[in-house]
Tab-separated table of C-alpha atoms and ligand atoms in Angstrom:
chain	number	residue	atom	x	y	z
A	1	UNK	CA	213.981	39.112	27.409
A	2	UNK	CA	211.839	41.907	28.799
A	3	UNK	CA	208.907	40.878	30.898
A	4	UNK	CA	206.445	41.652	28.082
A	5	UNK	CA	208.090	39.114	25.806
A	6	UNK	CA	206.879	35.912	27.430
A	7	UNK	CA	205.118	33.537	25.086
A	8	UNK	CA	201.421	32.841	25.117
A	9	UNK	CA	200.465	29.237	24.372
A	10	UNK	CA	197.932	27.839	21.919
A	11	UNK	CA	195.122	25.456	22.968
A	12	UNK	CA	197.071	22.598	21.304
A	13	UNK	CA	200.118	23.470	23.379
A	14	UNK	CA	198.028	23.529	26.563
A	15	UNK	CA	196.763	20.026	25.725
A	16	UNK	CA	200.391	18.898	25.389
A	17	UNK	CA	201.222	20.576	28.716
A	18	UNK	CA	198.310	18.823	30.432
A	19	UNK	CA	200.055	15.508	29.781
A	20	UNK	CA	203.138	16.721	31.666
A	21	UNK	CA	200.894	18.137	34.386
A	22	UNK	CA	198.994	14.884	34.909
A	23	UNK	CA	202.208	12.872	35.142
A	24	UNK	CA	203.511	15.345	37.726
A	25	UNK	CA	200.242	14.937	39.668
A	26	UNK	CA	200.558	11.125	39.524
A	27	UNK	CA	204.125	11.284	40.859
A	28	UNK	CA	203.008	13.448	43.783
A	29	UNK	CA	200.066	11.118	44.500
A	30	UNK	CA	202.498	8.175	44.618
A	31	UNK	CA	204.764	10.079	46.994
A	32	UNK	CA	201.818	11.009	49.211
A	33	UNK	CA	200.666	7.373	49.417
A	34	UNK	CA	204.166	6.217	50.405
A	35	UNK	CA	204.815	8.997	52.901
A	36	UNK	CA	204.683	7.636	56.465
A	37	UNK	CA	206.990	7.805	59.468
A	38	UNK	CA	210.083	5.656	58.975
A	39	UNK	CA	210.317	6.248	55.233
A	40	UNK	CA	213.264	8.281	53.927
A	41	UNK	CA	213.021	11.175	51.505
A	42	UNK	CA	215.492	9.225	49.339
A	43	UNK	CA	212.856	6.473	48.977
A	44	UNK	CA	210.209	9.052	48.079
A	45	UNK	CA	212.560	10.412	45.407
A	46	UNK	CA	212.864	6.926	43.869
A	47	UNK	CA	209.087	6.454	43.875
A	48	UNK	CA	208.569	9.795	42.117
A	49	UNK	CA	211.163	8.953	39.489
A	50	UNK	CA	209.755	5.462	38.845
A	51	UNK	CA	206.268	6.928	38.430
A	52	UNK	CA	207.442	9.563	35.953
A	53	UNK	CA	209.604	7.159	33.922
A	54	UNK	CA	206.841	4.511	33.843
A	55	UNK	CA	204.670	6.987	31.952
A	56	UNK	CA	207.333	7.710	29.351
A	57	UNK	CA	208.285	11.077	30.819
A	58	UNK	CA	211.403	12.430	32.496
A	59	UNK	CA	212.123	14.350	35.648
A	60	UNK	CA	212.744	17.981	34.731
A	61	UNK	CA	214.398	18.618	38.109
A	62	UNK	CA	217.236	16.354	36.943
A	63	UNK	CA	217.768	18.758	34.038
A	64	UNK	CA	218.548	21.594	36.466
A	65	UNK	CA	222.336	22.008	36.478
A	66	UNK	CA	223.916	20.287	39.484
A	67	UNK	CA	220.676	18.768	40.811
A	68	UNK	CA	220.502	14.995	40.516
A	69	UNK	CA	217.135	14.264	42.108
A	70	UNK	CA	213.497	14.021	41.011
A	71	UNK	CA	211.927	15.800	43.970
A	72	UNK	CA	212.823	18.441	46.481
A	73	UNK	CA	211.879	17.302	49.983
A	74	UNK	CA	211.857	20.064	52.573
A	75	UNK	CA	211.290	19.058	56.191
A	76	UNK	CA	209.970	21.330	58.971
A	77	UNK	CA	211.899	24.649	58.848
A	78	UNK	CA	213.299	23.796	55.414
A	79	UNK	CA	211.160	25.856	53.051
A	80	UNK	CA	212.210	24.721	49.583
A	81	UNK	CA	214.969	22.892	47.680
A	82	UNK	CA	215.610	20.308	50.417
A	83	UNK	CA	217.659	17.427	49.005
A	84	UNK	CA	216.164	13.924	49.329
A	85	UNK	CA	218.500	11.362	50.907
A	86	UNK	CA	218.314	7.806	52.285
A	87	UNK	CA	219.457	9.059	55.695
A	88	UNK	CA	216.644	11.628	55.949
A	89	UNK	CA	214.095	9.468	57.779
A	90	UNK	CA	210.684	11.037	58.321
A	91	UNK	CA	209.074	11.197	61.757
A	92	UNK	CA	205.362	11.267	62.524
A	93	UNK	CA	204.164	14.869	62.649
A	94	UNK	CA	206.924	16.282	60.421
A	95	UNK	CA	205.715	18.901	57.957
A	96	UNK	CA	207.141	17.906	54.575
A	97	UNK	CA	206.938	19.859	51.327
A	98	UNK	CA	207.478	17.851	48.138
A	99	UNK	CA	208.182	19.685	44.892
A	100	UNK	CA	208.247	17.690	41.652
A	101	UNK	CA	208.057	18.112	37.898
A	102	UNK	CA	207.852	16.053	34.729
A	103	UNK	CA	208.712	16.734	31.110
A	104	UNK	CA	207.144	14.928	28.166
A	105	UNK	CA	207.076	15.770	24.454
A	106	UNK	CA	209.076	18.897	25.274
A	107	UNK	CA	206.509	20.330	27.726
A	108	UNK	CA	206.766	20.745	31.488
A	109	UNK	CA	204.724	20.345	34.658
A	110	UNK	CA	205.739	21.693	38.082
A	111	UNK	CA	203.799	21.188	41.316
A	112	UNK	CA	204.300	20.987	45.069
A	113	UNK	CA	202.320	19.634	48.001
A	114	UNK	CA	202.724	19.705	51.763
A	115	UNK	CA	202.168	16.564	53.836
A	116	UNK	CA	201.966	16.204	57.617
A	117	UNK	CA	203.723	12.856	57.954
A	118	UNK	CA	201.391	10.250	59.511
A	119	UNK	CA	202.213	7.160	61.550
A	120	UNK	CA	202.225	3.932	59.516
A	121	UNK	CA	198.611	3.319	60.692
A	122	UNK	CA	197.573	6.680	59.203
A	123	UNK	CA	197.106	8.455	62.533
A	124	UNK	CA	198.772	11.741	63.459
A	125	UNK	CA	200.300	12.636	66.823
A	126	UNK	CA	197.674	14.569	68.806
A	127	UNK	CA	199.787	17.620	69.641
A	128	UNK	CA	199.450	21.385	69.352
A	129	UNK	CA	202.527	21.402	67.109
A	130	UNK	CA	200.887	19.051	64.619
A	131	UNK	CA	197.663	21.093	64.664
A	132	UNK	CA	199.645	24.260	63.928
A	133	UNK	CA	201.423	22.498	61.048
A	134	UNK	CA	198.100	21.315	59.595
A	135	UNK	CA	196.837	24.878	59.795
A	136	UNK	CA	199.993	26.256	58.138
A	137	UNK	CA	199.532	23.824	55.234
A	138	UNK	CA	195.824	24.666	54.949
A	139	UNK	CA	196.570	28.397	54.843
A	140	UNK	CA	199.293	27.937	52.227
A	141	UNK	CA	197.183	25.714	49.987
A	142	UNK	CA	194.223	28.072	50.442
A	143	UNK	CA	196.406	30.990	49.370
A	144	UNK	CA	197.412	29.116	46.207
A	145	UNK	CA	193.748	28.663	45.290
A	146	UNK	CA	192.987	32.294	46.167
A	147	UNK	CA	195.726	33.208	43.682
A	148	UNK	CA	194.318	30.824	41.061
A	149	UNK	CA	190.835	32.328	41.517
A	150	UNK	CA	192.267	35.836	41.150
A	151	UNK	CA	194.005	34.830	37.910
A	152	UNK	CA	190.637	34.019	36.342
A	153	UNK	CA	189.515	37.648	36.650
A	154	UNK	CA	192.869	39.441	36.632
A	155	UNK	CA	193.736	42.186	34.208
A	156	UNK	CA	197.316	42.425	35.468
A	157	UNK	CA	199.329	39.519	36.845
A	158	UNK	CA	200.063	40.954	40.270
A	159	UNK	CA	196.378	40.705	41.162
A	160	UNK	CA	197.376	37.087	41.862
A	161	UNK	CA	200.051	38.163	44.350
A	162	UNK	CA	197.706	40.630	46.017
A	163	UNK	CA	195.030	37.937	46.448
A	164	UNK	CA	197.555	35.515	47.968
A	165	UNK	CA	198.834	38.133	50.413
A	166	UNK	CA	195.318	39.226	51.413
A	167	UNK	CA	194.207	35.619	51.933
A	168	UNK	CA	197.180	34.804	54.163
A	169	UNK	CA	196.940	38.036	56.158
A	170	UNK	CA	193.286	37.258	56.914
A	171	UNK	CA	194.255	33.851	58.384
A	172	UNK	CA	196.763	35.020	60.984
A	173	UNK	CA	200.410	35.914	61.352
A	174	UNK	CA	202.526	34.184	58.733
A	175	UNK	CA	205.650	34.929	56.707
A	176	UNK	CA	205.290	34.983	52.913
A	177	UNK	CA	208.609	34.320	51.208
A	178	UNK	CA	209.818	37.053	48.892
A	179	UNK	CA	213.223	35.511	48.097
A	180	UNK	CA	211.631	32.834	45.869
A	181	UNK	CA	208.712	33.339	43.490
A	182	UNK	CA	206.587	31.596	40.854
A	183	UNK	CA	207.186	31.690	37.117
A	184	UNK	CA	205.932	31.149	33.607
A	185	UNK	CA	206.074	27.529	32.413
A	186	UNK	CA	206.016	25.761	29.055
A	187	UNK	CA	208.846	24.317	27.004
A	188	UNK	CA	211.059	25.297	29.919
A	189	UNK	CA	210.203	24.635	33.540
A	190	UNK	CA	211.095	28.229	34.387
A	191	UNK	CA	210.022	30.950	31.973
A	192	UNK	CA	208.982	34.579	32.048
A	193	UNK	CA	207.086	36.189	33.693
A	194	UNK	CA	207.897	36.058	37.424
A	195	UNK	CA	204.829	35.455	39.599
A	196	UNK	CA	204.968	37.186	42.986
A	197	UNK	CA	203.038	35.859	45.968
A	198	UNK	CA	202.590	39.292	47.482
A	199	UNK	CA	201.458	42.744	46.388
A	200	UNK	CA	204.013	44.643	44.316
A	201	UNK	CA	204.042	48.273	43.206
A	202	UNK	CA	204.470	47.126	39.628
A	203	UNK	CA	201.169	45.540	38.599
A	204	UNK	CA	202.941	43.100	36.292
A	205	UNK	CA	202.154	42.115	32.720
A	206	UNK	CA	198.664	42.057	31.210
A	207	UNK	CA	196.844	38.770	31.714
A	208	UNK	CA	195.275	37.098	28.685
A	209	UNK	CA	194.269	33.631	27.491
A	210	UNK	CA	197.352	31.620	26.551
A	211	UNK	CA	199.174	32.484	29.777
A	212	UNK	CA	200.749	29.508	31.579
A	213	UNK	CA	202.235	30.058	35.027
A	214	UNK	CA	203.318	28.190	38.124
A	215	UNK	CA	201.946	29.793	41.300
A	216	UNK	CA	203.799	28.482	44.358
A	217	UNK	CA	203.376	30.304	47.665
A	218	UNK	CA	205.989	29.448	50.287
A	219	UNK	CA	204.764	30.372	53.752
A	220	UNK	CA	206.288	30.138	57.227
A	221	UNK	CA	204.785	30.215	60.690
A	222	UNK	CA	207.220	33.018	61.530
A	223	UNK	CA	209.567	35.286	59.622
A	224	UNK	CA	209.892	35.279	55.822
A	225	UNK	CA	213.668	35.673	56.011
A	226	UNK	CA	215.624	32.721	54.640
A	227	UNK	CA	219.148	31.436	54.201
A	228	UNK	CA	220.689	28.684	52.074
A	229	UNK	CA	222.459	25.845	53.898
A	230	UNK	CA	226.057	24.808	53.168
A	231	UNK	CA	224.805	22.123	50.735
A	232	UNK	CA	224.125	25.001	48.348
A	233	UNK	CA	220.445	24.087	47.906
A	234	UNK	CA	218.366	23.805	51.045
A	235	UNK	CA	216.509	27.020	51.853
A	236	UNK	CA	215.555	27.335	55.537
A	237	UNK	CA	213.690	29.961	57.524
A	238	UNK	CA	216.228	32.002	59.479
A	239	UNK	CA	214.107	31.865	62.639
A	240	UNK	CA	213.674	28.072	62.210
A	241	UNK	CA	209.898	28.424	61.945
A	242	UNK	CA	207.970	25.688	60.126
A	243	UNK	CA	207.263	26.134	56.427
A	244	UNK	CA	204.792	24.983	53.783
A	245	UNK	CA	204.924	25.072	49.981
A	246	UNK	CA	202.071	24.412	47.561
A	247	UNK	CA	202.307	24.799	43.784
A	248	UNK	CA	200.293	24.227	40.632
A	249	UNK	CA	200.985	24.829	36.953
A	250	UNK	CA	198.007	26.717	35.566
A	251	UNK	CA	196.762	27.578	32.083
A	252	UNK	CA	194.418	30.446	31.305
A	253	UNK	CA	192.214	29.440	28.373
A	254	UNK	CA	189.460	31.348	26.526
A	255	UNK	CA	186.864	29.675	28.774
A	256	UNK	CA	188.546	29.845	32.176
A	257	UNK	CA	191.254	28.306	34.308
A	258	UNK	CA	192.785	24.872	33.791
A	259	UNK	CA	194.929	23.611	36.666
A	260	UNK	CA	197.257	21.409	34.643
A	261	UNK	CA	198.819	19.649	37.642
A	262	UNK	CA	195.546	18.887	39.478
A	263	UNK	CA	194.181	15.374	38.761
A	264	UNK	CA	190.730	16.813	37.892
A	265	UNK	CA	192.171	19.899	36.206
A	266	UNK	CA	191.041	21.885	39.220
A	267	UNK	CA	187.355	21.458	38.331
A	268	UNK	CA	185.909	20.706	41.775
A	269	UNK	CA	187.855	23.338	43.659
A	270	UNK	CA	187.283	25.982	40.969
A	271	UNK	CA	183.541	25.307	41.030
A	272	UNK	CA	183.512	25.782	44.805
A	273	UNK	CA	185.296	29.117	44.315
A	274	UNK	CA	182.896	30.191	41.563
A	275	UNK	CA	185.691	30.240	38.978
A	276	UNK	CA	184.990	29.061	35.393
A	277	UNK	CA	186.779	25.801	34.576
A	278	UNK	CA	188.739	26.177	31.362
A	279	UNK	CA	189.767	22.576	30.644
A	280	UNK	CA	190.284	21.622	26.999
A	281	UNK	CA	190.093	18.255	25.261
A	282	UNK	CA	192.005	17.059	22.237
B	1	LIG	MG1	208.141	23.396	41.784
B	2	LIG	MG1	208.032	26.167	40.261
């Protein structure tokens, strides 16, 4: 399929996708609530799966060949695709990226958040390292929303990547991954077109209402060079610098942007950015 052949969605299809997006958001909220020092990423995986199944949906990560988990849980210098396990016990101050997705009625959601793991009492260790990790997560999440805001006005898709790169560069010295990128989303979790989180020479496809994409910047506190561990999945920064990953599935409607995997559809954050909210109702 050439890049121009990706499918635009109808408003009815976006409404169906919102269901998958909300369930994905609920699963991530449940993981966030359970995430404290002493908990294992294997337990978080179970919580995500129970949440998704309880709403009549299924984990779409489990449909990926060879992957038998509901979330990816990437700790510290693991950037993406970390495998949850009962022996991976979280420590206070760890920077943890959780990626998760749900499928219902044949439609998909895909979203990721970064958490700085608190103590069981909710406090964080008062260290420079933790402050730097909080800042890394803030910059990464901010870059996602800069990309979402750019999508609202974009004529060509790589205006999103350019906005993400410019946002991050203005915040300090960070590595933006180029080995892994965002994607179209719909009846498959991964569809055309690719969504780059940096400026490319090719401006990308034309942007129009009906576009549904997952934007998911992966950012490190050092180099953007990565390698895959011997488990065949876990992607780590080569220089062992900390990493953060934030992702939303986003629909572009006739009236604006609808963040399908945000509990409020993105309304509050979009308003703050001056971006028209494009949520639809059945
Ligand atoms: Mg994802
Ligand atoms: Mg994705």
